[in-house]
Short mmCIF file of C-alpha atoms in Angstrom, two decimals:
data_model
loop_
_atom_site.label_atom_id
_atom_site.label_comp_id
_atom_site.label_asym_id
_atom_site.label_seq_id
_atom_site.Cartn_x
_atom_site.Cartn_y
_atom_site.Cartn_z
CA MET A 1 50.64 161.48 100.90
CA VAL A 2 52.98 160.48 103.18
CA MET A 3 53.62 156.50 104.04
CA GLY A 4 55.78 154.83 106.64
CA ALA A 5 56.97 151.18 106.37
CA VAL A 6 54.52 148.35 107.50
CA ALA A 7 55.59 145.26 109.28
CA ASP A 8 54.94 142.15 107.87
CA GLY A 9 51.52 140.74 108.54
CA TYR A 10 49.83 143.95 108.56
CA LEU A 11 46.46 145.42 106.30
CA LEU A 12 46.20 148.81 105.42
CA LYS A 13 42.68 150.15 105.05
CA ARG A 14 41.87 151.78 101.48
CA SER A 15 39.30 154.80 100.66
CA GLY A 16 39.40 155.57 96.90
CA THR A 17 42.66 156.32 96.08
CA SER A 18 44.12 157.37 99.42
CA ILE A 19 45.32 154.83 102.52
CA VAL A 20 43.53 155.93 105.41
CA GLY A 21 43.33 155.02 109.13
CA GLU A 22 45.86 152.69 110.78
CA ALA A 23 47.50 149.49 110.08
CA ILE A 24 45.51 146.24 111.28
CA ALA A 25 47.21 143.40 112.27
CA VAL A 26 46.10 140.51 109.96
CA PHE A 27 47.12 137.59 112.16
CA GLY A 28 46.14 138.85 115.51
CA GLN A 29 48.19 140.60 118.29
CA ASN A 30 49.86 137.25 119.29
CA TYR A 31 50.85 136.20 116.01
CA GLN A 32 54.39 134.25 115.86
CA SER A 33 55.96 132.05 113.56
CA VAL A 34 59.42 130.11 112.97
CA SER A 35 60.69 128.76 109.83
CA GLU A 36 63.72 126.51 108.23
CA VAL A 37 63.79 126.10 104.76
CA ALA A 38 66.90 124.10 104.57
CA ARG A 39 66.75 120.42 103.99
CA THR A 40 67.35 118.06 107.03
CA THR A 41 67.77 114.50 106.60
CA TYR A 42 68.05 111.76 109.20
CA THR A 43 69.24 108.01 108.91
CA GLY A 44 69.97 105.42 111.59
CA GLY A 45 66.81 105.07 113.81
CA THR A 46 63.02 105.22 113.73
CA GLY A 47 62.57 107.75 116.53
CA PHE A 48 60.61 111.02 115.75
CA GLN A 49 63.52 113.72 115.01
CA PRO A 50 62.78 117.41 115.25
CA LYS A 51 62.79 119.90 112.73
CA GLY A 52 64.11 123.60 112.96
CA SER A 53 63.45 125.88 116.12
CA PRO A 54 60.26 125.09 118.20
CA LEU A 55 57.04 127.71 118.61
CA ASN A 56 57.26 128.97 122.10
CA ILE A 57 53.97 130.07 123.16
CA PRO A 58 54.60 132.85 126.23
CA ALA A 59 52.69 132.16 129.25
CA GLY A 60 49.57 134.48 130.52
CA LEU A 61 48.05 133.79 127.28
CA THR A 62 44.18 132.32 127.53
CA GLY A 63 41.32 131.75 125.05
CA THR A 64 41.48 129.55 122.04
CA TYR A 65 44.38 129.66 119.17
CA ARG A 66 45.22 128.26 115.98
CA VAL A 67 48.42 126.64 115.46
CA SER A 68 49.34 125.40 111.92
CA TRP A 69 52.57 123.69 110.64
CA THR A 70 53.50 122.94 106.92
CA ALA A 71 56.53 120.96 105.48
CA VAL A 72 57.81 119.40 102.88
CA VAL A 73 58.84 115.75 103.29
CA ASP A 74 60.88 112.82 100.94
CA GLN A 75 61.85 109.29 101.61
CA SER A 76 64.85 107.62 99.97
CA ASN A 77 63.67 104.00 99.71
CA THR A 78 60.20 103.32 98.04
CA ALA A 79 59.17 100.84 100.18
CA GLN A 80 58.77 102.75 103.41
CA TYR A 81 57.56 105.60 104.80
CA THR A 82 58.39 109.09 105.92
CA GLU A 83 56.15 110.18 109.02
CA ALA A 84 55.58 113.92 110.20
CA ARG A 85 54.01 115.53 112.85
CA LEU A 86 53.12 118.74 115.00
CA TYR A 87 54.32 117.98 118.67
CA ASN A 88 53.01 119.73 121.87
CA VAL A 89 56.68 119.20 123.84
CA THR A 90 55.10 121.04 126.76
CA ASN A 91 52.26 118.30 127.50
CA GLY A 92 54.33 115.39 125.03
CA VAL A 93 51.23 115.02 122.55
CA VAL A 94 50.27 115.22 118.84
CA VAL A 95 48.29 117.62 117.51
CA GLY A 96 46.42 116.56 114.85
CA VAL A 97 47.61 113.50 112.96
CA VAL A 98 50.54 112.36 112.17
CA GLN A 99 51.04 112.99 108.14
CA ILE A 100 52.74 109.60 106.35
CA PHE A 101 54.12 110.14 102.90
CA ARG A 102 55.54 107.07 100.78
CA PRO A 103 57.16 107.44 97.59
CA ASN A 104 56.57 106.31 94.10
CA ASN A 105 60.52 107.18 93.39
CA ALA A 106 63.24 108.73 95.36
CA ALA A 107 63.16 111.95 93.71
CA GLU A 108 59.35 112.30 94.75
CA ARG A 109 58.33 114.92 97.50
CA GLN A 110 54.85 115.56 99.60
CA HIS A 111 53.64 118.69 101.29
CA VAL A 112 52.09 117.92 104.74
CA GLY A 113 51.08 119.92 107.65
CA GLY A 114 47.69 121.14 109.15
CA PHE A 115 46.33 123.02 111.99
CA ALA A 116 44.36 123.02 115.27
CA GLU A 117 42.89 124.92 118.10
CA VAL A 118 44.47 124.91 121.29
CA SER A 119 44.01 126.71 124.83
CA PRO A 120 47.12 127.75 126.34
CA ALA A 121 44.94 128.29 129.57
CA GLY A 122 47.75 130.78 130.85
CA ALA A 123 50.72 127.97 130.87
CA ALA A 124 53.71 128.47 128.62
CA LYS A 125 53.69 125.81 125.41
CA THR A 126 56.55 124.87 122.99
CA PHE A 127 55.05 123.17 119.79
CA GLN A 128 57.88 121.54 117.07
CA ILE A 129 57.55 119.89 113.76
CA GLN A 130 59.25 116.45 114.06
CA PHE A 131 59.77 113.70 111.57
CA ARG A 132 60.95 109.85 111.11
CA THR A 133 61.63 107.08 108.94
CA THR A 134 60.00 103.94 109.26
CA LEU A 135 63.31 102.05 108.93
CA ALA A 136 66.71 102.69 110.17
CA ALA A 137 68.19 101.94 107.09
CA ALA A 138 66.10 104.34 105.13
CA THR A 139 66.65 108.30 104.79
CA ALA A 140 63.47 110.52 105.87
CA GLY A 141 64.05 114.55 104.48
CA ILE A 142 62.40 117.40 105.31
CA ALA A 143 62.41 120.73 103.95
CA ASP A 144 60.53 124.06 104.02
CA ALA A 145 59.01 123.43 107.54
CA ARG A 146 56.94 126.36 109.35
CA VAL A 147 54.84 126.55 112.60
CA GLU A 148 52.65 129.48 113.11
#
């Protein structure tokens, strides 16, 4: 049996001990993702800051798509909060809800994320993970960020 390389995100059909048929896209034809593993911090203001590269949906797509995001946040001050969200930069709106985290100690981390259905209606869209601290003197951190 001869097998070729299969790109990430694909599933092969199996029949008994043989692999048959063509690769089937697990995530769909228009699957895209962006991620940034490195930790980013912000101190000095309470405005939302971008994390990583934005996810750009090209013009021309119609129908309903699922956009999801995930990240790990932290906060240096146990009396303050770190907030994270997925933001539709094109339309200037929050996608889903803002995730809020207040640690019990400065070493604590919290997973945040969510997903929503979006309908691009043929227009290009840009989505960005953003985060902030609720006190300018505190430090908010975010790592392992991914949008797909």
